[in-house]
Amino acid sequence: MLFQIYGERAGFQLFGWLLVFLGLILANEFARRSKTGGIICFLALPAGLTVYFISIYVGAAMGAQWALNNPTYLYMNSWFHYAKLYAATAGCIGFMMLKYKWSIGKTEWFKVFPFLIVAINILIAVASDFESAIKGAMAMKEYGDRWWLSSENVWLYGGWWNWLNGTAGILNIFCMTGWWGIYTSKKKDDMLWPDMTWLYILAYDVWNFQYTYLNLPTHAWYCGLALLLAPTVANALWNKGGWIQNRANTLALWCMFAQVFPLFQDASVFTTIPVLYADGFMDAAVRPTLVNPVPQGVISILALAINALALAVIIRRAIQQKKNPYKQEIFTDTRDFRLAMDRAE
């Protein structure tokens, strides 16, 4: 088992996961089905939250207690969370420009934007993985173990698994093929990337889950499993070819929720921590004495292996078809690709 789900809180933990999973699916449907929904979710809401975030930090700088005690200021203050929120939101806006053909969204060159924004998001996570590996090594020298306390007061256990998973993330960037193969759905509700088939989605999901498990361990039950499965299920069942749009939408919306209501994950009946914390709890004031790093090592090896295999398949198909896998689509003979193209204009 990867998470500590047992005892009297297990029902709440499972119910909380279901709430997040279904909530993200419904929020994505609201955002994708109309221009109004997209504008509300990815222009109006982020603008309001930006004012809120700036107010908190200005208030904290002035010594205001309401700001210093604000959960966002206390628990969601790392560079990563803000970088991820605004990078994901930028992706959502760019995808809307492409599917509605707003401004530069009409141009051929802008079709490469989805690749660029996804690559940037992956590199943000890779940098965070490598940061944890380095700080874990520093902790080993100073304390004799790999525990280090993040700026958000979460104990992380950095090690070789972070290097492996970060490398898997870099490989994942090169697993994105057909960069210019971007289309609008007939109903104008989706931006489609047909060459992004189940092979890429699997490689991405395993890598990204492990990223959350290593670097956001107290949130991974939600931002790992629930957040990743919501767009994957939508792509598999009713939104073929729209996975990357689904992923960006759900990621941005989740980041907004988590940034404002961090205690849902950190200090409530829904809080779920991984088996990494073998002491049975995570308390910033108490340095852990026990650790179970086995899942960290095993899943990192798996993430690297799957991404290396996916890249090998891509190289093989590119050679067989005599195509550049980044300029041209190479999965045109697959069921996923055909179903996605059936939805395209």
Tab-separated table of C-alpha atoms in Angstrom:
chain	number	residue	atom	x	y	z
A	1	MET	CA	0.000	0.000	0.000
A	2	LEU	CA	1.278	3.468	-0.903
A	3	PHE	CA	-0.820	5.522	1.521
A	4	GLN	CA	-1.877	5.244	5.148
A	5	ILE	CA	-5.588	4.579	4.641
A	6	TYR	CA	-6.919	2.705	7.623
A	7	GLY	CA	-8.641	3.257	10.940
A	8	GLU	CA	-11.553	5.542	11.701
A	9	ARG	CA	-10.553	8.138	9.101
A	10	ALA	CA	-10.341	5.732	6.144
A	11	GLY	CA	-13.930	6.415	5.098
A	12	PHE	CA	-13.330	10.151	5.053
A	13	GLN	CA	-10.108	9.695	3.092
A	14	LEU	CA	-11.820	7.613	0.411
A	15	PHE	CA	-14.808	9.956	0.297
A	16	GLY	CA	-12.486	12.962	0.010
A	17	TRP	CA	-10.690	11.323	-2.921
A	18	LEU	CA	-14.011	10.686	-4.658
A	19	LEU	CA	-15.099	14.288	-4.090
A	20	VAL	CA	-11.889	15.617	-5.653
A	21	PHE	CA	-12.026	13.191	-8.586
A	22	LEU	CA	-15.659	13.928	-9.466
A	23	GLY	CA	-15.295	17.636	-8.706
A	24	LEU	CA	-12.383	17.944	-11.146
A	25	ILE	CA	-14.271	16.096	-13.883
A	26	LEU	CA	-17.290	18.387	-13.480
A	27	ALA	CA	-15.147	21.529	-13.285
A	28	ASN	CA	-13.323	20.497	-16.463
A	29	GLU	CA	-16.638	19.973	-18.266
A	30	PHE	CA	-17.807	23.445	-17.219
A	31	ALA	CA	-14.555	25.020	-18.389
A	32	ARG	CA	-14.279	23.243	-21.731
A	33	ARG	CA	-17.839	23.318	-23.056
A	34	SER	CA	-18.219	27.073	-23.586
A	35	LYS	CA	-16.233	30.272	-23.972
A	36	THR	CA	-17.999	31.676	-20.911
A	37	GLY	CA	-16.908	28.735	-18.753
A	38	GLY	CA	-13.312	29.036	-19.940
A	39	ILE	CA	-13.197	32.801	-19.413
A	40	ILE	CA	-14.581	32.471	-15.887
A	41	CYS	CA	-12.177	29.668	-14.927
A	42	PHE	CA	-8.960	30.830	-16.572
A	43	LEU	CA	-9.194	34.606	-16.857
A	44	ALA	CA	-11.593	36.009	-14.240
A	45	LEU	CA	-10.821	33.588	-11.403
A	46	PRO	CA	-6.996	33.777	-11.712
A	47	ALA	CA	-7.195	37.578	-11.897
A	48	GLY	CA	-9.148	37.700	-8.639
A	49	LEU	CA	-6.809	35.233	-6.966
A	50	THR	CA	-3.764	37.233	-8.041
A	51	VAL	CA	-5.144	40.261	-6.214
A	52	TYR	CA	-5.790	38.019	-3.195
A	53	PHE	CA	-2.238	36.587	-3.215
A	54	ILE	CA	-0.604	40.008	-3.553
A	55	SER	CA	-2.759	41.344	-0.707
A	56	ILE	CA	-1.630	38.501	1.549
A	57	TYR	CA	2.076	39.091	0.931
A	58	VAL	CA	1.764	42.866	1.231
A	59	GLY	CA	-0.129	42.380	4.484
A	60	ALA	CA	2.481	39.919	5.771
A	61	ALA	CA	5.302	42.334	4.913
A	62	MET	CA	3.503	44.977	6.972
A	63	GLY	CA	3.148	42.573	9.899
A	64	ALA	CA	-0.637	42.161	9.673
A	65	GLN	CA	-1.709	39.119	11.692
A	66	TRP	CA	-4.546	38.202	9.301
A	67	ALA	CA	-1.923	37.792	6.557
A	68	LEU	CA	0.762	36.127	8.679
A	69	ASN	CA	-1.785	33.545	9.859
A	70	ASN	CA	-3.386	33.031	6.456
A	71	PRO	CA	-3.258	29.324	5.410
A	72	THR	CA	-2.028	30.253	1.932
A	73	TYR	CA	0.872	32.199	3.428
A	74	LEU	CA	1.710	29.454	5.932
A	75	TYR	CA	1.279	26.283	3.896
A	76	MET	CA	1.501	27.187	0.198
A	77	ASN	CA	4.454	29.566	-0.017
A	78	SER	CA	6.980	27.655	-2.132
A	79	TRP	CA	8.045	28.863	-5.572
A	80	PHE	CA	6.800	25.614	-7.073
A	81	HIS	CA	3.112	26.072	-6.279
A	82	TYR	CA	2.938	29.570	-7.764
A	83	ALA	CA	4.988	28.573	-10.808
A	84	LYS	CA	2.740	25.575	-11.401
A	85	LEU	CA	-0.485	27.533	-10.959
A	86	TYR	CA	0.408	30.275	-13.417
A	87	ALA	CA	2.134	27.972	-15.913
A	88	ALA	CA	-0.930	25.702	-15.996
A	89	THR	CA	-3.256	28.695	-16.324
A	90	ALA	CA	-1.146	30.061	-19.189
A	91	GLY	CA	-1.534	26.688	-20.867
A	92	CYS	CA	-5.313	26.800	-20.494
A	93	ILE	CA	-5.477	30.284	-22.016
A	94	GLY	CA	-3.232	29.261	-24.910
A	95	PHE	CA	-5.344	26.168	-25.573
A	96	MET	CA	-8.469	28.350	-25.648
A	97	MET	CA	-6.770	30.636	-28.176
A	98	LEU	CA	-6.091	27.621	-30.374
A	99	LYS	CA	-9.497	25.979	-30.180
A	100	TYR	CA	-11.440	29.249	-30.613
A	101	LYS	CA	-8.858	30.658	-33.041
A	102	TRP	CA	-8.384	33.879	-31.079
A	103	SER	CA	-5.630	36.220	-32.278
A	104	ILE	CA	-2.384	34.265	-32.820
A	105	GLY	CA	-4.368	31.086	-32.191
A	106	LYS	CA	-5.206	31.251	-35.908
A	107	THR	CA	-1.568	30.974	-36.977
A	108	GLU	CA	0.271	27.806	-37.881
A	109	TRP	CA	3.360	28.610	-35.799
A	110	PHE	CA	1.338	28.914	-32.586
A	111	LYS	CA	0.412	25.229	-32.825
A	112	VAL	CA	3.740	24.471	-31.160
A	113	PHE	CA	2.548	26.276	-28.002
A	114	PRO	CA	1.055	23.129	-26.358
A	115	PHE	CA	4.413	21.374	-26.572
A	116	LEU	CA	6.274	24.373	-25.181
A	117	ILE	CA	3.951	24.959	-22.210
A	118	VAL	CA	3.846	21.257	-21.295
A	119	ALA	CA	7.645	21.088	-21.516
A	120	ILE	CA	7.926	24.129	-19.247
A	121	ASN	CA	5.569	22.544	-16.709
A	122	ILE	CA	7.583	19.328	-16.763
A	123	LEU	CA	10.876	21.198	-16.316
A	124	ILE	CA	9.438	23.028	-13.288
A	125	ALA	CA	8.767	19.643	-11.689
A	126	VAL	CA	12.171	18.272	-12.752
A	127	ALA	CA	13.895	21.247	-11.096
A	128	SER	CA	11.933	20.564	-7.915
A	129	ASP	CA	12.914	16.875	-8.009
A	130	PHE	CA	16.596	17.711	-8.385
A	131	GLU	CA	16.326	20.308	-5.605
A	132	SER	CA	15.000	17.623	-3.247
A	133	ALA	CA	17.794	15.229	-4.198
A	134	ILE	CA	20.427	17.871	-3.441
A	135	LYS	CA	18.865	18.880	-0.125
A	136	GLY	CA	18.524	15.235	0.849
A	137	ALA	CA	22.259	14.775	0.245
A	138	MET	CA	22.999	17.875	2.316
A	139	ALA	CA	20.842	16.539	5.156
A	140	MET	CA	22.688	13.225	5.037
A	141	LYS	CA	25.978	15.011	5.598
A	142	GLU	CA	24.620	17.103	8.454
A	143	TYR	CA	22.185	14.786	10.223
A	144	GLY	CA	22.951	11.287	8.981
A	145	ASP	CA	19.584	10.897	7.249
A	146	ARG	CA	17.872	12.333	4.159
A	147	TRP	CA	15.023	14.242	5.808
A	148	TRP	CA	14.788	17.960	5.018
A	149	LEU	CA	12.068	20.428	5.952
A	150	SER	CA	10.519	22.355	3.074
A	151	SER	CA	9.488	26.010	3.249
A	152	GLU	CA	5.929	24.746	3.709
A	153	ASN	CA	6.932	22.760	6.795
A	154	VAL	CA	6.707	19.333	5.194
A	155	TRP	CA	9.413	16.724	5.787
A	156	LEU	CA	10.731	15.419	2.463
A	157	TYR	CA	13.101	12.489	1.976
A	158	GLY	CA	15.417	13.328	-0.926
A	159	GLY	CA	17.630	10.775	-2.604
A	160	TRP	CA	18.616	8.935	-5.775
A	161	TRP	CA	14.943	8.320	-6.560
A	162	ASN	CA	14.575	12.048	-7.240
A	163	TRP	CA	17.413	11.936	-9.772
A	164	LEU	CA	15.795	8.971	-11.530
A	165	ASN	CA	12.349	10.531	-11.629
A	166	GLY	CA	13.713	13.887	-12.779
A	167	THR	CA	15.475	12.070	-15.617
A	168	ALA	CA	12.187	10.331	-16.463
A	169	GLY	CA	10.573	13.769	-16.689
A	170	ILE	CA	13.207	14.946	-19.157
A	171	LEU	CA	12.628	11.834	-21.298
A	172	ASN	CA	8.893	12.502	-21.115
A	173	ILE	CA	9.403	15.820	-22.907
A	174	PHE	CA	10.896	13.946	-25.869
A	175	CYS	CA	7.954	11.522	-25.845
A	176	MET	CA	5.629	14.283	-27.105
A	177	THR	CA	5.256	13.805	-30.858
A	178	GLY	CA	3.513	15.615	-33.711
A	179	TRP	CA	3.987	19.073	-32.180
A	180	TRP	CA	2.135	20.818	-35.000
A	181	GLY	CA	-0.672	18.240	-35.109
A	182	ILE	CA	-3.128	20.409	-33.180
A	183	TYR	CA	-6.816	20.585	-34.167
A	184	THR	CA	-10.127	22.053	-33.054
A	185	SER	CA	-13.048	19.716	-32.399
A	186	LYS	CA	-16.153	20.008	-34.562
A	187	LYS	CA	-18.167	21.245	-31.587
A	188	LYS	CA	-15.490	23.863	-30.762
A	189	ASP	CA	-15.276	22.520	-27.197
A	190	ASP	CA	-11.836	20.918	-27.367
A	191	MET	CA	-8.321	21.464	-28.569
A	192	LEU	CA	-7.181	18.072	-29.852
A	193	TRP	CA	-3.700	16.573	-29.999
A	194	PRO	CA	-4.365	13.181	-31.652
A	195	ASP	CA	-0.736	11.991	-31.674
A	196	MET	CA	-0.732	12.136	-27.859
A	197	THR	CA	-2.032	8.596	-27.432
A	198	TRP	CA	-2.337	6.248	-24.464
A	199	LEU	CA	1.411	5.508	-24.632
A	200	TYR	CA	2.330	9.070	-23.765
A	201	ILE	CA	-0.468	9.437	-21.222
A	202	LEU	CA	0.714	6.332	-19.339
A	203	ALA	CA	4.340	7.508	-19.328
A	204	TYR	CA	3.312	10.976	-18.132
A	205	ASP	CA	0.932	9.735	-15.440
A	206	VAL	CA	3.447	7.366	-13.854
A	207	TRP	CA	6.193	10.010	-13.902
A	208	ASN	CA	3.958	12.775	-12.561
A	209	PHE	CA	2.417	10.622	-9.852
A	210	GLN	CA	5.898	9.802	-8.632
A	211	TYR	CA	6.812	13.482	-8.726
A	212	THR	CA	3.942	14.266	-6.342
A	213	TYR	CA	4.746	11.243	-4.174
A	214	LEU	CA	8.343	12.401	-3.759
A	215	ASN	CA	7.894	16.163	-3.491
A	216	LEU	CA	4.293	16.726	-2.394
A	217	PRO	CA	3.835	13.637	-0.218
A	218	THR	CA	1.118	15.037	2.031
A	219	HIS	CA	-0.915	15.993	-1.078
A	220	ALA	CA	-0.181	13.055	-3.391
A	221	TRP	CA	-3.395	11.166	-2.579
A	222	TYR	CA	-5.269	14.033	-4.230
A	223	CYS	CA	-2.871	15.911	-6.550
A	224	GLY	CA	-1.306	12.618	-7.585
A	225	LEU	CA	-4.010	9.988	-7.999
A	226	ALA	CA	-7.273	11.957	-8.241
A	227	LEU	CA	-5.895	14.838	-10.305
A	228	LEU	CA	-4.137	12.566	-12.801
A	229	LEU	CA	-7.005	10.105	-13.193
A	230	ALA	CA	-9.660	12.769	-13.854
A	231	PRO	CA	-8.313	13.847	-17.298
A	232	THR	CA	-7.172	10.311	-18.136
A	233	VAL	CA	-10.656	8.875	-17.572
A	234	ALA	CA	-12.241	11.713	-19.569
A	235	ASN	CA	-9.867	11.044	-22.483
A	236	ALA	CA	-10.519	7.304	-22.361
A	237	LEU	CA	-14.310	7.479	-22.223
A	238	TRP	CA	-15.699	10.594	-23.914
A	239	ASN	CA	-13.025	13.134	-24.854
A	240	LYS	CA	-10.603	11.252	-27.088
A	241	GLY	CA	-7.685	13.409	-28.163
A	242	GLY	CA	-8.432	16.084	-25.580
A	243	TRP	CA	-6.240	14.730	-22.788
A	244	ILE	CA	-3.717	17.566	-22.686
A	245	GLN	CA	-6.500	20.158	-22.502
A	246	ASN	CA	-8.220	18.129	-19.780
A	247	ARG	CA	-4.940	17.873	-17.900
A	248	ALA	CA	-4.227	21.602	-18.071
A	249	ASN	CA	-7.765	22.531	-17.033
A	250	THR	CA	-7.914	20.208	-14.048
A	251	LEU	CA	-4.364	21.071	-12.960
A	252	ALA	CA	-5.001	24.829	-13.016
A	253	LEU	CA	-8.329	24.524	-11.201
A	254	TRP	CA	-6.876	22.201	-8.567
A	255	CYS	CA	-3.909	24.515	-7.988
A	256	MET	CA	-6.314	27.410	-7.397
A	257	PHE	CA	-8.355	25.391	-4.894
A	258	ALA	CA	-5.315	23.996	-3.082
A	259	GLN	CA	-3.646	27.407	-2.893
A	260	VAL	CA	-6.665	28.940	-1.144
A	261	PHE	CA	-7.785	25.914	0.927
A	262	PRO	CA	-4.572	24.023	1.786
A	263	LEU	CA	-5.921	22.690	5.081
A	264	PHE	CA	-8.274	20.362	3.179
A	265	GLN	CA	-5.182	18.246	2.500
A	266	ASP	CA	-2.979	19.267	5.404
A	267	ALA	CA	-5.163	19.320	8.510
A	268	SER	CA	-8.620	17.784	8.152
A	269	VAL	CA	-10.388	14.416	8.329
A	270	PHE	CA	-9.467	14.077	4.631
A	271	THR	CA	-5.704	14.351	5.220
A	272	THR	CA	-3.859	11.330	3.817
A	273	ILE	CA	-0.126	10.721	4.103
A	274	PRO	CA	2.043	8.104	2.367
A	275	VAL	CA	3.744	5.137	4.004
A	276	LEU	CA	6.997	7.096	3.715
A	277	TYR	CA	6.226	8.464	7.189
A	278	ALA	CA	6.742	5.194	9.032
A	279	ASP	CA	6.250	6.965	12.375
A	280	GLY	CA	2.573	7.180	11.391
A	281	PHE	CA	2.380	10.982	11.261
A	282	MET	CA	3.997	14.054	9.725
A	283	ASP	CA	4.681	16.884	12.150
A	284	ALA	CA	6.933	19.756	11.136
A	285	ALA	CA	8.061	20.153	14.748
A	286	VAL	CA	9.213	16.525	15.044
A	287	ARG	CA	12.055	15.217	12.889
A	288	PRO	CA	11.024	11.760	11.610
A	289	THR	CA	12.872	8.825	13.122
A	290	LEU	CA	11.530	6.069	10.863
A	291	VAL	CA	11.128	5.940	7.095
A	292	ASN	CA	9.759	3.607	4.416
A	293	PRO	CA	11.405	4.745	1.162
A	294	VAL	CA	10.741	1.525	-0.781
A	295	PRO	CA	7.859	2.932	-2.900
A	296	GLN	CA	9.999	5.967	-3.716
A	297	GLY	CA	12.720	3.802	-5.210
A	298	VAL	CA	10.461	1.261	-6.937
A	299	ILE	CA	8.144	3.774	-8.628
A	300	SER	CA	11.044	5.988	-9.726
A	301	ILE	CA	12.651	3.002	-11.448
A	302	LEU	CA	9.277	2.196	-13.025
A	303	ALA	CA	8.792	5.792	-14.208
A	304	LEU	CA	12.223	5.879	-15.823
A	305	ALA	CA	11.724	2.468	-17.451
A	306	ILE	CA	8.299	3.341	-18.887
A	307	ASN	CA	9.473	6.667	-20.292
A	308	ALA	CA	12.601	5.076	-21.784
A	309	LEU	CA	10.440	2.369	-23.361
A	310	ALA	CA	7.975	4.935	-24.732
A	311	LEU	CA	10.829	6.920	-26.281
A	312	ALA	CA	12.264	3.731	-27.797
A	313	VAL	CA	8.880	2.948	-29.380
A	314	ILE	CA	8.732	6.480	-30.795
A	315	ILE	CA	12.230	6.239	-32.266
A	316	ARG	CA	11.415	2.845	-33.792
A	317	ARG	CA	8.172	4.070	-35.366
A	318	ALA	CA	9.882	7.207	-36.661
A	319	ILE	CA	12.596	5.132	-38.347
A	320	GLN	CA	10.088	2.684	-39.828
A	321	GLN	CA	7.901	5.490	-41.186
A	322	LYS	CA	10.861	7.671	-42.198
A	323	LYS	CA	9.367	10.634	-40.359
A	324	ASN	CA	10.555	13.318	-37.979
A	325	PRO	CA	8.430	12.417	-34.923
A	326	TYR	CA	8.239	16.033	-33.759
A	327	LYS	CA	7.347	17.682	-37.056
A	328	GLN	CA	5.074	14.853	-38.182
A	329	GLU	CA	2.508	12.567	-36.575
A	330	ILE	CA	3.640	8.955	-36.162
A	331	PHE	CA	0.643	7.291	-34.476
A	332	THR	CA	-1.777	7.792	-37.381
A	333	ASP	CA	-2.400	4.035	-37.636
A	334	THR	CA	-3.580	3.673	-34.029
A	335	ARG	CA	-7.155	3.534	-32.736
A	336	ASP	CA	-6.626	6.501	-30.410
A	337	PHE	CA	-5.484	8.700	-33.293
A	338	ARG	CA	-8.383	7.731	-35.563
A	339	LEU	CA	-11.002	8.318	-32.871
A	340	ALA	CA	-9.524	11.732	-32.090
A	341	MET	CA	-9.432	12.725	-35.773
A	342	ASP	CA	-13.082	11.703	-36.138
A	343	ARG	CA	-13.850	14.544	-33.718
A	344	ALA	CA	-11.672	17.121	-35.493
A	345	GLU	CA	-12.881	19.807	-37.889
